[in-house]
Amino acid sequence: MRRTVRGLVGLVGFLAVGEVVGRSGIAPPGYLPPSSLVLTRLVELLATRSFVLDLIATVLAWAIALGIAIAVAVPAGLLLGTVPALRHCARSVIEFLRPIPSVALIPLAIMVFGIGPDTKIFLAVYAAVWPILFNTIYAMDEVDPQLVDTARSFGLGRWPVLTRVSLPSAAPFVATGIRLSASVALVVVVSVEFLAGGSGGLGRFVLESSSGSGRMDLVFAGIAVAGIVGYLVNAGLEWAQRKAFVWSAATGEAS
Amino acid sequence: MPTMLEVTGLGHRYRSKDGEHIALDGLSFDVNAGELVCIVGPSGCGKSTLLRSISGLIRPTSGQVRLHGDVVDGVPSDLAVVFQDYSRSLFPWLSVQRNVEFPLKKSLDKAERRERARQALEQVGLAGAAGKYPWQLSGGMQQRVAIARALAYRPALLLMDEPFASVDAQTRFDLEDLLLRVRREYDTTILLVTHDIDESVYLGDRVVVLSKSPARVVRTLDVDLPAQRDQITTRESEAFVALRSEVARLLHGQPAGDAPTGNGRPSAGRAPAKGKTGTASSAGSTAASSAGSSSGSSEKAASAKAQPSRNGQAANRNRGKGNGAKSRRRGRARR
């Protein structure tokens, strides 16, 4: 309760600073609209059909990308985490691919997928795969050998040990990876919309508001919506994680 | 009595970067059906390696283990192990009930599993805790869950690796008596490894004394104490005191310097008068543990911690949680 109150105080303070700076005339008129104006635009936008469609386009692309990233990275991480030889072979390739910024792959993606939503989904998947993959690999490494020994001593073979011991004990780490990836994927989706235009979405709305008409109030309102979506996604996943892995939080906190 | 377990010439060597380390050097002993045999040896002498070899978790480099006549090659289906570090052998995501049911999934249907688990939990006095999670229980209760799980599995042989080394002194006495009781009720054959001399004599029908690393069998002693044992009267009886002194001397390979008897081994009848200070068990044990880092290092750390004897000092250590487990569970957010 106290934390919620403090969080709200921080938010209100931030908005107040925005309001004061916006009205002070430090920046040329129209560059830094005051908070109240941005909030008004935000409410208006949420009632505008075309904007809501943009919002849906972004959220949908994000959800699809995250789903694909999970479907790719979790099995790959399990495999690489359980077979050390394979992990060593894959390491150099992974370390080469991972630092490549997804936006640098925009030209390639446009050539392959065109300028439809496939491009932004592909690039978001590319960026979102890594945190999940790495967390899954490390999680498999972190499985307590004595838990495995316990299961083996009761006669469980490789596959039952994997599904009944390794998977559940790795699950909280994997969930953290998914949460990190969710934020990354949203950033990439909006960025690609902004940079490559094409298929609608929040990013393109921001691009059009700024380049065509220079409406910074609309730009900030669009940015605020992206921020709110990101916040909700993270908070929702965090909540789900806490609910699902009470045991993990409990064993971790007690030290 | 039929032989349940035959260990013949069991040897194990590790290859590490500074050469070869011999953990087990040709061990031989038997355990008869229905017997409770204690293996006592200094910390780090290879006791855990021995149990892991017997349970089929690792393959010995020489010698043979037979369980009711069959050579052990892989984990036998009718064997259970209770480890020292209960917090790392119970599954934290499963309730107590489901932990106990865990090994029964292959062989029994749901109703039978539930019933078996209920019985076993009742046996160890935890009928009311079935719905709780392991991390909500104290250390002693967690170890009772582990014992219940092993009993519910109805193994032909129950292996216990320093099962009471991580609980406080009072809990330890309770668990020892619990073990003696359920052992009679389930008629289980038990092989229990400990570094605690008193515990080995109190619990065992026989005591197998191991040497410092590399482990060899120094001698096997019969414990002729009445089957019904009691934490106070048994421990003060002459026969008990004489036996624990003999085990202590065997462990150190020579007559202890401050032993009141002075010359050689005492006969069973003549008991050293002040034989109940616990120092003998902790003396020569640290030297051996520096060797062989490839064997279970966490076991060493844990048993070194649990070393101060039960006679008082170290009561409330690591309540509730085992030793190394927490640190591994921390820091889960990583990129």
mmCIF file with all atom_site columns, N, CA and C in Angstrom, chain A residues 98 134-135 138 142-147 149-156 164-165 168-169 172-173 176 180 246-248 250-252 254-255, chain B residues 52 56-57 75-76 79-81 83 85 88-93 102-103 105-106 135 149-150 153 321 326 328-335:
data_model
loop_
_atom_site.group_PDB
_atom_site.id
_atom_site.type_symbol
_atom_site.label_atom_id
_atom_site.label_alt_id
_atom_site.label_comp_id
_atom_site.label_asym_id
_atom_site.label_entity_id
_atom_site.label_seq_id
_atom_site.pdbx_PDB_ins_code
_atom_site.Cartn_x
_atom_site.Cartn_y
_atom_site.Cartn_z
_atom_site.occupancy
_atom_site.B_iso_or_equiv
_atom_site.pdbx_formal_charge
_atom_site.auth_seq_id
_atom_site.auth_comp_id
_atom_site.auth_asym_id
_atom_site.auth_atom_id
_atom_site.pdbx_PDB_model_num
ATOM 1   N N  . ARG A 1 98  ? 23.945 -12.573 -31.275 1.00 0.00 ? 98  ARG A N  1
ATOM 2   C CA . ARG A 1 98  ? 23.236 -11.880 -30.208 1.00 0.00 ? 98  ARG A CA 1
ATOM 3   C C  . ARG A 1 98  ? 23.460 -10.363 -30.193 1.00 0.00 ? 98  ARG A C  1
ATOM 4   N N  . PHE A 1 134 ? 18.979 -17.542 -23.047 1.00 0.00 ? 134 PHE A N  1
ATOM 5   C CA . PHE A 1 134 ? 20.057 -17.545 -22.057 1.00 0.00 ? 134 PHE A CA 1
ATOM 6   C C  . PHE A 1 134 ? 19.548 -17.931 -20.674 1.00 0.00 ? 134 PHE A C  1
ATOM 7   N N  . ASN A 1 135 ? 18.410 -17.399 -20.297 1.00 0.00 ? 135 ASN A N  1
ATOM 8   C CA . ASN A 1 135 ? 17.879 -17.762 -18.981 1.00 0.00 ? 135 ASN A CA 1
ATOM 9   C C  . ASN A 1 135 ? 17.563 -19.249 -18.902 1.00 0.00 ? 135 ASN A C  1
ATOM 10  N N  . TYR A 1 138 ? 20.904 -21.186 -18.568 1.00 0.00 ? 138 TYR A N  1
ATOM 11  C CA . TYR A 1 138 ? 21.446 -21.060 -17.212 1.00 0.00 ? 138 TYR A CA 1
ATOM 12  C C  . TYR A 1 138 ? 20.580 -21.801 -16.210 1.00 0.00 ? 138 TYR A C  1
ATOM 13  N N  . GLU A 1 142 ? 21.551 -24.586 -13.392 1.00 0.00 ? 142 GLU A N  1
ATOM 14  C CA . GLU A 1 142 ? 21.353 -24.316 -11.979 1.00 0.00 ? 142 GLU A CA 1
ATOM 15  C C  . GLU A 1 142 ? 20.515 -25.372 -11.277 1.00 0.00 ? 142 GLU A C  1
ATOM 16  N N  . VAL A 1 143 ? 19.993 -26.332 -12.024 1.00 0.00 ? 143 VAL A N  1
ATOM 17  C CA . VAL A 1 143 ? 19.164 -27.350 -11.381 1.00 0.00 ? 143 VAL A CA 1
ATOM 18  C C  . VAL A 1 143 ? 20.016 -28.072 -10.351 1.00 0.00 ? 143 VAL A C  1
ATOM 19  N N  . ASP A 1 144 ? 19.511 -28.140 -9.125  1.00 0.00 ? 144 ASP A N  1
ATOM 20  C CA . ASP A 1 144 ? 20.290 -28.702 -8.048  1.00 0.00 ? 144 ASP A CA 1
ATOM 21  C C  . ASP A 1 144 ? 20.606 -30.175 -8.322  1.00 0.00 ? 144 ASP A C  1
ATOM 22  N N  . PRO A 1 145 ? 21.899 -30.528 -8.361  1.00 0.00 ? 145 PRO A N  1
ATOM 23  C CA . PRO A 1 145 ? 22.234 -31.917 -8.678  1.00 0.00 ? 145 PRO A CA 1
ATOM 24  C C  . PRO A 1 145 ? 21.653 -32.899 -7.664  1.00 0.00 ? 145 PRO A C  1
ATOM 25  N N  . GLN A 1 146 ? 21.443 -32.420 -6.435  1.00 0.00 ? 146 GLN A N  1
ATOM 26  C CA . GLN A 1 146 ? 20.893 -33.370 -5.470  1.00 0.00 ? 146 GLN A CA 1
ATOM 27  C C  . GLN A 1 146 ? 19.416 -33.663 -5.717  1.00 0.00 ? 146 GLN A C  1
ATOM 28  N N  . LEU A 1 147 ? 18.684 -32.685 -6.255  1.00 0.00 ? 147 LEU A N  1
ATOM 29  C CA . LEU A 1 147 ? 17.300 -32.962 -6.645  1.00 0.00 ? 147 LEU A CA 1
ATOM 30  C C  . LEU A 1 147 ? 17.286 -34.026 -7.743  1.00 0.00 ? 147 LEU A C  1
ATOM 31  N N  . ASP A 1 149 ? 19.674 -36.268 -8.296  1.00 0.00 ? 149 ASP A N  1
ATOM 32  C CA . ASP A 1 149 ? 20.071 -37.537 -7.684  1.00 0.00 ? 149 ASP A CA 1
ATOM 33  C C  . ASP A 1 149 ? 18.910 -38.181 -6.954  1.00 0.00 ? 149 ASP A C  1
ATOM 34  N N  . THR A 1 150 ? 18.149 -37.351 -6.231  1.00 0.00 ? 150 THR A N  1
ATOM 35  C CA . THR A 1 150 ? 17.000 -37.878 -5.503  1.00 0.00 ? 150 THR A CA 1
ATOM 36  C C  . THR A 1 150 ? 16.042 -38.574 -6.459  1.00 0.00 ? 150 THR A C  1
ATOM 37  N N  . ALA A 1 151 ? 15.731 -37.884 -7.553  1.00 0.00 ? 151 ALA A N  1
ATOM 38  C CA . ALA A 1 151 ? 14.802 -38.460 -8.526  1.00 0.00 ? 151 ALA A CA 1
ATOM 39  C C  . ALA A 1 151 ? 15.391 -39.726 -9.148  1.00 0.00 ? 151 ALA A C  1
ATOM 40  N N  . ARG A 1 152 ? 16.666 -39.665 -9.496  1.00 0.00 ? 152 ARG A N  1
ATOM 41  C CA . ARG A 1 152 ? 17.296 -40.848 -10.099 1.00 0.00 ? 152 ARG A CA 1
ATOM 42  C C  . ARG A 1 152 ? 17.297 -42.022 -9.134  1.00 0.00 ? 152 ARG A C  1
ATOM 43  N N  . SER A 1 153 ? 17.519 -41.736 -7.843  1.00 0.00 ? 153 SER A N  1
ATOM 44  C CA . SER A 1 153 ? 17.592 -42.841 -6.890  1.00 0.00 ? 153 SER A CA 1
ATOM 45  C C  . SER A 1 153 ? 16.238 -43.529 -6.743  1.00 0.00 ? 153 SER A C  1
ATOM 46  N N  . PHE A 1 154 ? 15.177 -42.840 -7.125  1.00 0.00 ? 154 PHE A N  1
ATOM 47  C CA . PHE A 1 154 ? 13.860 -43.489 -7.140  1.00 0.00 ? 154 PHE A CA 1
ATOM 48  C C  . PHE A 1 154 ? 13.579 -44.137 -8.492  1.00 0.00 ? 154 PHE A C  1
ATOM 49  N N  . GLY A 1 155 ? 14.607 -44.284 -9.288  1.00 0.00 ? 155 GLY A N  1
ATOM 50  C CA . GLY A 1 155 ? 14.473 -45.039 -10.522 1.00 0.00 ? 155 GLY A CA 1
ATOM 51  C C  . GLY A 1 155 ? 13.956 -44.251 -11.711 1.00 0.00 ? 155 GLY A C  1
ATOM 52  N N  . LEU A 1 156 ? 13.954 -42.911 -11.642 1.00 0.00 ? 156 LEU A N  1
ATOM 53  C CA . LEU A 1 156 ? 13.496 -42.136 -12.784 1.00 0.00 ? 156 LEU A CA 1
ATOM 54  C C  . LEU A 1 156 ? 14.593 -42.054 -13.852 1.00 0.00 ? 156 LEU A C  1
ATOM 55  N N  . ARG A 1 164 ? 9.999  -33.887 -14.830 1.00 0.00 ? 164 ARG A N  1
ATOM 56  C CA . ARG A 1 164 ? 9.447  -33.787 -13.475 1.00 0.00 ? 164 ARG A CA 1
ATOM 57  C C  . ARG A 1 164 ? 10.353 -33.048 -12.498 1.00 0.00 ? 164 ARG A C  1
ATOM 58  N N  . VAL A 1 165 ? 11.633 -32.893 -12.846 1.00 0.00 ? 165 VAL A N  1
ATOM 59  C CA . VAL A 1 165 ? 12.543 -32.203 -11.932 1.00 0.00 ? 165 VAL A CA 1
ATOM 60  C C  . VAL A 1 165 ? 13.163 -30.964 -12.587 1.00 0.00 ? 165 VAL A C  1
ATOM 61  N N  . PRO A 1 168 ? 10.384 -28.091 -13.894 1.00 0.00 ? 168 PRO A N  1
ATOM 62  C CA . PRO A 1 168 ? 9.795  -27.240 -12.848 1.00 0.00 ? 168 PRO A CA 1
ATOM 63  C C  . PRO A 1 168 ? 10.823 -26.402 -12.114 1.00 0.00 ? 168 PRO A C  1
ATOM 64  N N  . SER A 1 169 ? 12.019 -26.931 -11.884 1.00 0.00 ? 169 SER A N  1
ATOM 65  C CA . SER A 1 169 ? 12.950 -26.113 -11.116 1.00 0.00 ? 169 SER A CA 1
ATOM 66  C C  . SER A 1 169 ? 13.542 -25.009 -11.981 1.00 0.00 ? 169 SER A C  1
ATOM 67  N N  . PRO A 1 172 ? 10.997 -20.827 -12.968 1.00 0.00 ? 172 PRO A N  1
ATOM 68  C CA . PRO A 1 172 ? 11.042 -19.412 -12.563 1.00 0.00 ? 172 PRO A CA 1
ATOM 69  C C  . PRO A 1 172 ? 12.073 -18.598 -13.344 1.00 0.00 ? 172 PRO A C  1
ATOM 70  N N  . PHE A 1 173 ? 13.209 -19.212 -13.661 1.00 0.00 ? 173 PHE A N  1
ATOM 71  C CA . PHE A 1 173 ? 14.228 -18.513 -14.447 1.00 0.00 ? 173 PHE A CA 1
ATOM 72  C C  . PHE A 1 173 ? 13.715 -18.243 -15.856 1.00 0.00 ? 173 PHE A C  1
ATOM 73  N N  . THR A 1 176 ? 11.388 -15.380 -15.895 1.00 0.00 ? 176 THR A N  1
ATOM 74  C CA . THR A 1 176 ? 12.082 -14.099 -15.861 1.00 0.00 ? 176 THR A CA 1
ATOM 75  C C  . THR A 1 176 ? 12.587 -13.734 -17.253 1.00 0.00 ? 176 THR A C  1
ATOM 76  N N  . LEU A 1 180 ? 11.639 -10.330 -19.443 1.00 0.00 ? 180 LEU A N  1
ATOM 77  C CA . LEU A 1 180 ? 12.614 -9.423  -20.066 1.00 0.00 ? 180 LEU A CA 1
ATOM 78  C C  . LEU A 1 180 ? 12.364 -9.316  -21.564 1.00 0.00 ? 180 LEU A C  1
ATOM 79  N N  . VAL A 1 246 ? 5.338  -19.172 -6.125  1.00 0.00 ? 246 VAL A N  1
ATOM 80  C CA . VAL A 1 246 ? 5.430  -18.807 -4.711  1.00 0.00 ? 246 VAL A CA 1
ATOM 81  C C  . VAL A 1 246 ? 6.618  -19.516 -4.066  1.00 0.00 ? 246 VAL A C  1
ATOM 82  N N  . TRP A 1 247 ? 6.787  -20.767 -4.418  1.00 0.00 ? 247 TRP A N  1
ATOM 83  C CA . TRP A 1 247 ? 7.837  -21.566 -3.775  1.00 0.00 ? 247 TRP A CA 1
ATOM 84  C C  . TRP A 1 247 ? 9.214  -21.000 -4.047  1.00 0.00 ? 247 TRP A C  1
ATOM 85  N N  . SER A 1 248 ? 9.391  -20.469 -5.245  1.00 0.00 ? 248 SER A N  1
ATOM 86  C CA . SER A 1 248 ? 10.703 -19.956 -5.607  1.00 0.00 ? 248 SER A CA 1
ATOM 87  C C  . SER A 1 248 ? 11.013 -18.677 -4.837  1.00 0.00 ? 248 SER A C  1
ATOM 88  N N  . ALA A 1 250 ? 9.723  -17.864 -2.035  1.00 0.00 ? 250 ALA A N  1
ATOM 89  C CA . ALA A 1 250 ? 9.851  -18.203 -0.619  1.00 0.00 ? 250 ALA A CA 1
ATOM 90  C C  . ALA A 1 250 ? 11.229 -18.772 -0.311  1.00 0.00 ? 250 ALA A C  1
ATOM 91  N N  . THR A 1 251 ? 11.729 -19.650 -1.167  1.00 0.00 ? 251 THR A N  1
ATOM 92  C CA . THR A 1 251 ? 13.027 -20.242 -0.879  1.00 0.00 ? 251 THR A CA 1
ATOM 93  C C  . THR A 1 251 ? 14.134 -19.227 -1.088  1.00 0.00 ? 251 THR A C  1
ATOM 94  N N  . GLY A 1 252 ? 13.920 -18.277 -1.982  1.00 0.00 ? 252 GLY A N  1
ATOM 95  C CA . GLY A 1 252 ? 14.942 -17.269 -2.212  1.00 0.00 ? 252 GLY A CA 1
ATOM 96  C C  . GLY A 1 252 ? 15.004 -16.215 -1.120  1.00 0.00 ? 252 GLY A C  1
ATOM 97  N N  . ALA A 1 254 ? 14.219 -16.372 2.017   1.00 0.00 ? 254 ALA A N  1
ATOM 98  C CA . ALA A 1 254 ? 14.485 -16.791 3.390   1.00 0.00 ? 254 ALA A CA 1
ATOM 99  C C  . ALA A 1 254 ? 15.953 -16.689 3.787   1.00 0.00 ? 254 ALA A C  1
ATOM 100 N N  . SER A 1 255 ? 16.831 -16.377 2.851   1.00 0.00 ? 255 SER A N  1
ATOM 101 C CA . SER A 1 255 ? 18.251 -16.374 3.202   1.00 0.00 ? 255 SER A CA 1
ATOM 102 C C  . SER A 1 255 ? 18.682 -15.044 3.775   1.00 0.00 ? 255 SER A C  1
ATOM 103 N N  . ARG B 2 52  ? 26.744 -43.620 -3.028  1.00 0.00 ? 52  ARG B N  1
ATOM 104 C CA . ARG B 2 52  ? 26.369 -43.378 -4.426  1.00 0.00 ? 52  ARG B CA 1
ATOM 105 C C  . ARG B 2 52  ? 26.691 -44.589 -5.297  1.00 0.00 ? 52  ARG B C  1
ATOM 106 N N  . GLY B 2 56  ? 23.835 -47.116 -7.173  1.00 0.00 ? 56  GLY B N  1
ATOM 107 C CA . GLY B 2 56  ? 23.877 -47.165 -8.631  1.00 0.00 ? 56  GLY B CA 1
ATOM 108 C C  . GLY B 2 56  ? 23.918 -45.806 -9.284  1.00 0.00 ? 56  GLY B C  1
ATOM 109 N N  . LEU B 2 57  ? 24.052 -44.733 -8.497  1.00 0.00 ? 57  LEU B N  1
ATOM 110 C CA . LEU B 2 57  ? 24.113 -43.391 -9.087  1.00 0.00 ? 57  LEU B CA 1
ATOM 111 C C  . LEU B 2 57  ? 25.445 -43.175 -9.798  1.00 0.00 ? 57  LEU B C  1
ATOM 112 N N  . VAL B 2 75  ? 20.494 -47.773 -11.335 1.00 0.00 ? 75  VAL B N  1
ATOM 113 C CA . VAL B 2 75  ? 19.769 -47.652 -10.074 1.00 0.00 ? 75  VAL B CA 1
ATOM 114 C C  . VAL B 2 75  ? 18.758 -48.782 -9.926  1.00 0.00 ? 75  VAL B C  1
ATOM 115 N N  . PRO B 2 76  ? 18.855 -49.584 -8.867  1.00 0.00 ? 76  PRO B N  1
ATOM 116 C CA . PRO B 2 76  ? 17.878 -50.660 -8.660  1.00 0.00 ? 76  PRO B CA 1
ATOM 117 C C  . PRO B 2 76  ? 16.499 -50.086 -8.382  1.00 0.00 ? 76  PRO B C  1
ATOM 118 N N  . LEU B 2 79  ? 15.111 -49.488 -4.187  1.00 0.00 ? 79  LEU B N  1
ATOM 119 C CA . LEU B 2 79  ? 16.066 -48.881 -3.281  1.00 0.00 ? 79  LEU B CA 1
ATOM 120 C C  . LEU B 2 79  ? 15.708 -47.411 -3.140  1.00 0.00 ? 79  LEU B C  1
ATOM 121 N N  . ALA B 2 80  ? 15.864 -46.890 -1.927  1.00 0.00 ? 80  ALA B N  1
ATOM 122 C CA . ALA B 2 80  ? 15.597 -45.466 -1.722  1.00 0.00 ? 80  ALA B CA 1
ATOM 123 C C  . ALA B 2 80  ? 16.759 -44.849 -0.965  1.00 0.00 ? 80  ALA B C  1
ATOM 124 N N  . VAL B 2 81  ? 16.976 -43.572 -1.185  1.00 0.00 ? 81  VAL B N  1
ATOM 125 C CA . VAL B 2 81  ? 18.069 -42.874 -0.514  1.00 0.00 ? 81  VAL B CA 1
ATOM 126 C C  . VAL B 2 81  ? 17.497 -41.674 0.235   1.00 0.00 ? 81  VAL B C  1
ATOM 127 N N  . PHE B 2 83  ? 18.971 -38.287 1.815   1.00 0.00 ? 83  PHE B N  1
ATOM 128 C CA . PHE B 2 83  ? 20.200 -37.515 1.840   1.00 0.00 ? 83  PHE B CA 1
ATOM 129 C C  . PHE B 2 83  ? 20.266 -36.634 3.078   1.00 0.00 ? 83  PHE B C  1
ATOM 130 N N  . ASP B 2 85  ? 21.034 -33.378 3.149   1.00 0.00 ? 85  ASP B N  1
ATOM 131 C CA . ASP B 2 85  ? 20.537 -32.020 2.977   1.00 0.00 ? 85  ASP B CA 1
ATOM 132 C C  . ASP B 2 85  ? 19.090 -32.052 2.499   1.00 0.00 ? 85  ASP B C  1
ATOM 133 N N  . ARG B 2 88  ? 17.520 -29.776 -0.078  1.00 0.00 ? 88  ARG B N  1
ATOM 134 C CA . ARG B 2 88  ? 17.860 -29.942 -1.485  1.00 0.00 ? 88  ARG B CA 1
ATOM 135 C C  . ARG B 2 88  ? 17.396 -31.289 -2.016  1.00 0.00 ? 88  ARG B C  1
ATOM 136 N N  . SER B 2 89  ? 16.655 -32.041 -1.230  1.00 0.00 ? 89  SER B N  1
ATOM 137 C CA . SER B 2 89  ? 16.163 -33.293 -1.787  1.00 0.00 ? 89  SER B CA 1
ATOM 138 C C  . SER B 2 89  ? 14.638 -33.336 -1.825  1.00 0.00 ? 89  SER B C  1
ATOM 139 N N  . LEU B 2 90  ? 13.986 -32.379 -1.156  1.00 0.00 ? 90  LEU B N  1
ATOM 140 C CA . LEU B 2 90  ? 12.536 -32.249 -1.321  1.00 0.00 ? 90  LEU B CA 1
ATOM 141 C C  . LEU B 2 90  ? 12.290 -31.256 -2.455  1.00 0.00 ? 90  LEU B C  1
ATOM 142 N N  . PHE B 2 91  ? 11.240 -31.496 -3.219  1.00 0.00 ? 91  PHE B N  1
ATOM 143 C CA . PHE B 2 91  ? 10.957 -30.618 -4.352  1.00 0.00 ? 91  PHE B CA 1
ATOM 144 C C  . PHE B 2 91  ? 10.131 -29.425 -3.878  1.00 0.00 ? 91  PHE B C  1
ATOM 145 N N  . PRO B 2 92  ? 10.689 -28.225 -3.941  1.00 0.00 ? 92  PRO B N  1
ATOM 146 C CA . PRO B 2 92  ? 10.017 -27.082 -3.316  1.00 0.00 ? 92  PRO B CA 1
ATOM 147 C C  . PRO B 2 92  ? 8.699  -26.704 -4.001  1.00 0.00 ? 92  PRO B C  1
ATOM 148 N N  . TRP B 2 93  ? 8.524  -27.136 -5.249  1.00 0.00 ? 93  TRP B N  1
ATOM 149 C CA . TRP B 2 93  ? 7.281  -26.770 -5.938  1.00 0.00 ? 93  TRP B CA 1
ATOM 150 C C  . TRP B 2 93  ? 6.155  -27.764 -5.661  1.00 0.00 ? 93  TRP B C  1
ATOM 151 N N  . PHE B 2 102 ? 5.724  -38.604 -5.009  1.00 0.00 ? 102 PHE B N  1
ATOM 152 C CA . PHE B 2 102 ? 6.582  -38.450 -6.195  1.00 0.00 ? 102 PHE B CA 1
ATOM 153 C C  . PHE B 2 102 ? 7.118  -39.768 -6.765  1.00 0.00 ? 102 PHE B C  1
ATOM 154 N N  . PRO B 2 103 ? 7.759  -40.614 -5.938  1.00 0.00 ? 103 PRO B N  1
ATOM 155 C CA . PRO B 2 103 ? 8.350  -41.825 -6.529  1.00 0.00 ? 103 PRO B CA 1
ATOM 156 C C  . PRO B 2 103 ? 7.338  -42.914 -6.836  1.00 0.00 ? 103 PRO B C  1
ATOM 157 N N  . LYS B 2 105 ? 4.625  -42.637 -8.685  1.00 0.00 ? 105 LYS B N  1
ATOM 158 C CA . LYS B 2 105 ? 3.834  -42.332 -9.872  1.00 0.00 ? 105 LYS B CA 1
ATOM 159 C C  . LYS B 2 105 ? 3.882  -43.433 -10.922 1.00 0.00 ? 105 LYS B C  1
ATOM 160 N N  . LYS B 2 106 ? 5.035  -44.074 -11.032 1.00 0.00 ? 106 LYS B N  1
ATOM 161 C CA . LYS B 2 106 ? 5.182  -45.117 -12.045 1.00 0.00 ? 106 LYS B CA 1
ATOM 162 C C  . LYS B 2 106 ? 4.312  -46.332 -11.742 1.00 0.00 ? 106 LYS B C  1
ATOM 163 N N  . TRP B 2 135 ? 9.208  -25.761 2.331   1.00 0.00 ? 135 TRP B N  1
ATOM 164 C CA . TRP B 2 135 ? 9.857  -24.575 2.887   1.00 0.00 ? 135 TRP B CA 1
ATOM 165 C C  . TRP B 2 135 ? 9.041  -23.924 3.990   1.00 0.00 ? 135 TRP B C  1
ATOM 166 N N  . ARG B 2 149 ? 8.810  -40.245 2.548   1.00 0.00 ? 149 ARG B N  1
ATOM 167 C CA . ARG B 2 149 ? 8.825  -40.516 1.106   1.00 0.00 ? 149 ARG B CA 1
ATOM 168 C C  . ARG B 2 149 ? 9.546  -41.829 0.815   1.00 0.00 ? 149 ARG B C  1
ATOM 169 N N  . ALA B 2 150 ? 10.691 -42.025 1.496   1.00 0.00 ? 150 ALA B N  1
ATOM 170 C CA . ALA B 2 150 ? 11.442 -43.264 1.288   1.00 0.00 ? 150 ALA B CA 1
ATOM 171 C C  . ALA B 2 150 ? 10.642 -44.472 1.761   1.00 0.00 ? 150 ALA B C  1
ATOM 172 N N  . TYR B 2 153 ? 7.780  -45.618 -0.485  1.00 0.00 ? 153 TYR B N  1
ATOM 173 C CA . TYR B 2 153 ? 8.280  -46.300 -1.681  1.00 0.00 ? 153 TYR B CA 1
ATOM 174 C C  . TYR B 2 153 ? 8.482  -47.795 -1.403  1.00 0.00 ? 153 TYR B C  1
ATOM 175 N N  . LYS B 2 321 ? 16.385 -24.407 6.975   1.00 0.00 ? 321 LYS B N  1
ATOM 176 C CA . LYS B 2 321 ? 16.993 -24.441 5.646   1.00 0.00 ? 321 LYS B CA 1
ATOM 177 C C  . LYS B 2 321 ? 18.301 -25.205 5.701   1.00 0.00 ? 321 LYS B C  1
ATOM 178 N N  . LYS B 2 326 ? 20.384 -22.123 -0.553  1.00 0.00 ? 326 LYS B N  1
ATOM 179 C CA . LYS B 2 326 ? 19.820 -20.811 -0.799  1.00 0.00 ? 326 LYS B CA 1
ATOM 180 C C  . LYS B 2 326 ? 20.629 -20.039 -1.820  1.00 0.00 ? 326 LYS B C  1
ATOM 181 N N  . ARG B 2 328 ? 22.204 -20.905 -4.291  1.00 0.00 ? 328 ARG B N  1
ATOM 182 C CA . ARG B 2 328 ? 21.991 -21.244 -5.690  1.00 0.00 ? 328 ARG B CA 1
ATOM 183 C C  . ARG B 2 328 ? 20.671 -20.672 -6.202  1.00 0.00 ? 328 ARG B C  1
ATOM 184 N N  . ARG B 2 329 ? 19.774 -20.419 -5.307  1.00 0.00 ? 329 ARG B N  1
ATOM 185 C CA . ARG B 2 329 ? 18.466 -20.001 -5.791  1.00 0.00 ? 329 ARG B CA 1
ATOM 186 C C  . ARG B 2 329 ? 18.368 -18.503 -5.969  1.00 0.00 ? 329 ARG B C  1
ATOM 187 N N  . ARG B 2 330 ? 19.416 -17.805 -5.583  1.00 0.00 ? 330 ARG B N  1
ATOM 188 C CA . ARG B 2 330 ? 19.324 -16.364 -5.650  1.00 0.00 ? 330 ARG B CA 1
ATOM 189 C C  . ARG B 2 330 ? 19.631 -15.871 -7.055  1.00 0.00 ? 330 ARG B C  1
ATOM 190 N N  . GLY B 2 331 ? 19.415 -14.578 -7.229  1.00 0.00 ? 331 GLY B N  1
ATOM 191 C CA . GLY B 2 331 ? 19.863 -13.909 -8.439  1.00 0.00 ? 331 GLY B CA 1
ATOM 192 C C  . GLY B 2 331 ? 19.317 -14.550 -9.687  1.00 0.00 ? 331 GLY B C  1
ATOM 193 N N  . ARG B 2 332 ? 18.009 -14.536 -9.827  1.00 0.00 ? 332 ARG B N  1
ATOM 194 C CA . ARG B 2 332 ? 17.498 -15.266 -10.962 1.00 0.00 ? 332 ARG B CA 1
ATOM 195 C C  . ARG B 2 332 ? 17.306 -14.394 -12.196 1.00 0.00 ? 332 ARG B C  1
ATOM 196 N N  . ALA B 2 333 ? 17.392 -13.094 -12.056 1.00 0.00 ? 333 ALA B N  1
ATOM 197 C CA . ALA B 2 333 ? 17.223 -12.257 -13.240 1.00 0.00 ? 333 ALA B CA 1
ATOM 198 C C  . ALA B 2 333 ? 18.571 -12.043 -13.918 1.00 0.00 ? 333 ALA B C  1
ATOM 199 N N  . ARG B 2 334 ? 18.726 -12.625 -15.063 1.00 0.00 ? 334 ARG B N  1
ATOM 200 C CA . ARG B 2 334 ? 19.983 -12.473 -15.772 1.00 0.00 ? 334 ARG B CA 1
ATOM 201 C C  . ARG B 2 334 ? 19.722 -12.313 -17.251 1.00 0.00 ? 334 ARG B C  1
ATOM 202 N N  . ARG B 2 335 ? 20.594 -11.580 -17.893 1.00 0.00 ? 335 ARG B N  1
ATOM 203 C CA . ARG B 2 335 ? 20.450 -11.461 -19.328 1.00 0.00 ? 335 ARG B CA 1
ATOM 204 C C  . ARG B 2 335 ? 21.500 -12.314 -20.016 1.00 0.00 ? 335 ARG B C  1
#
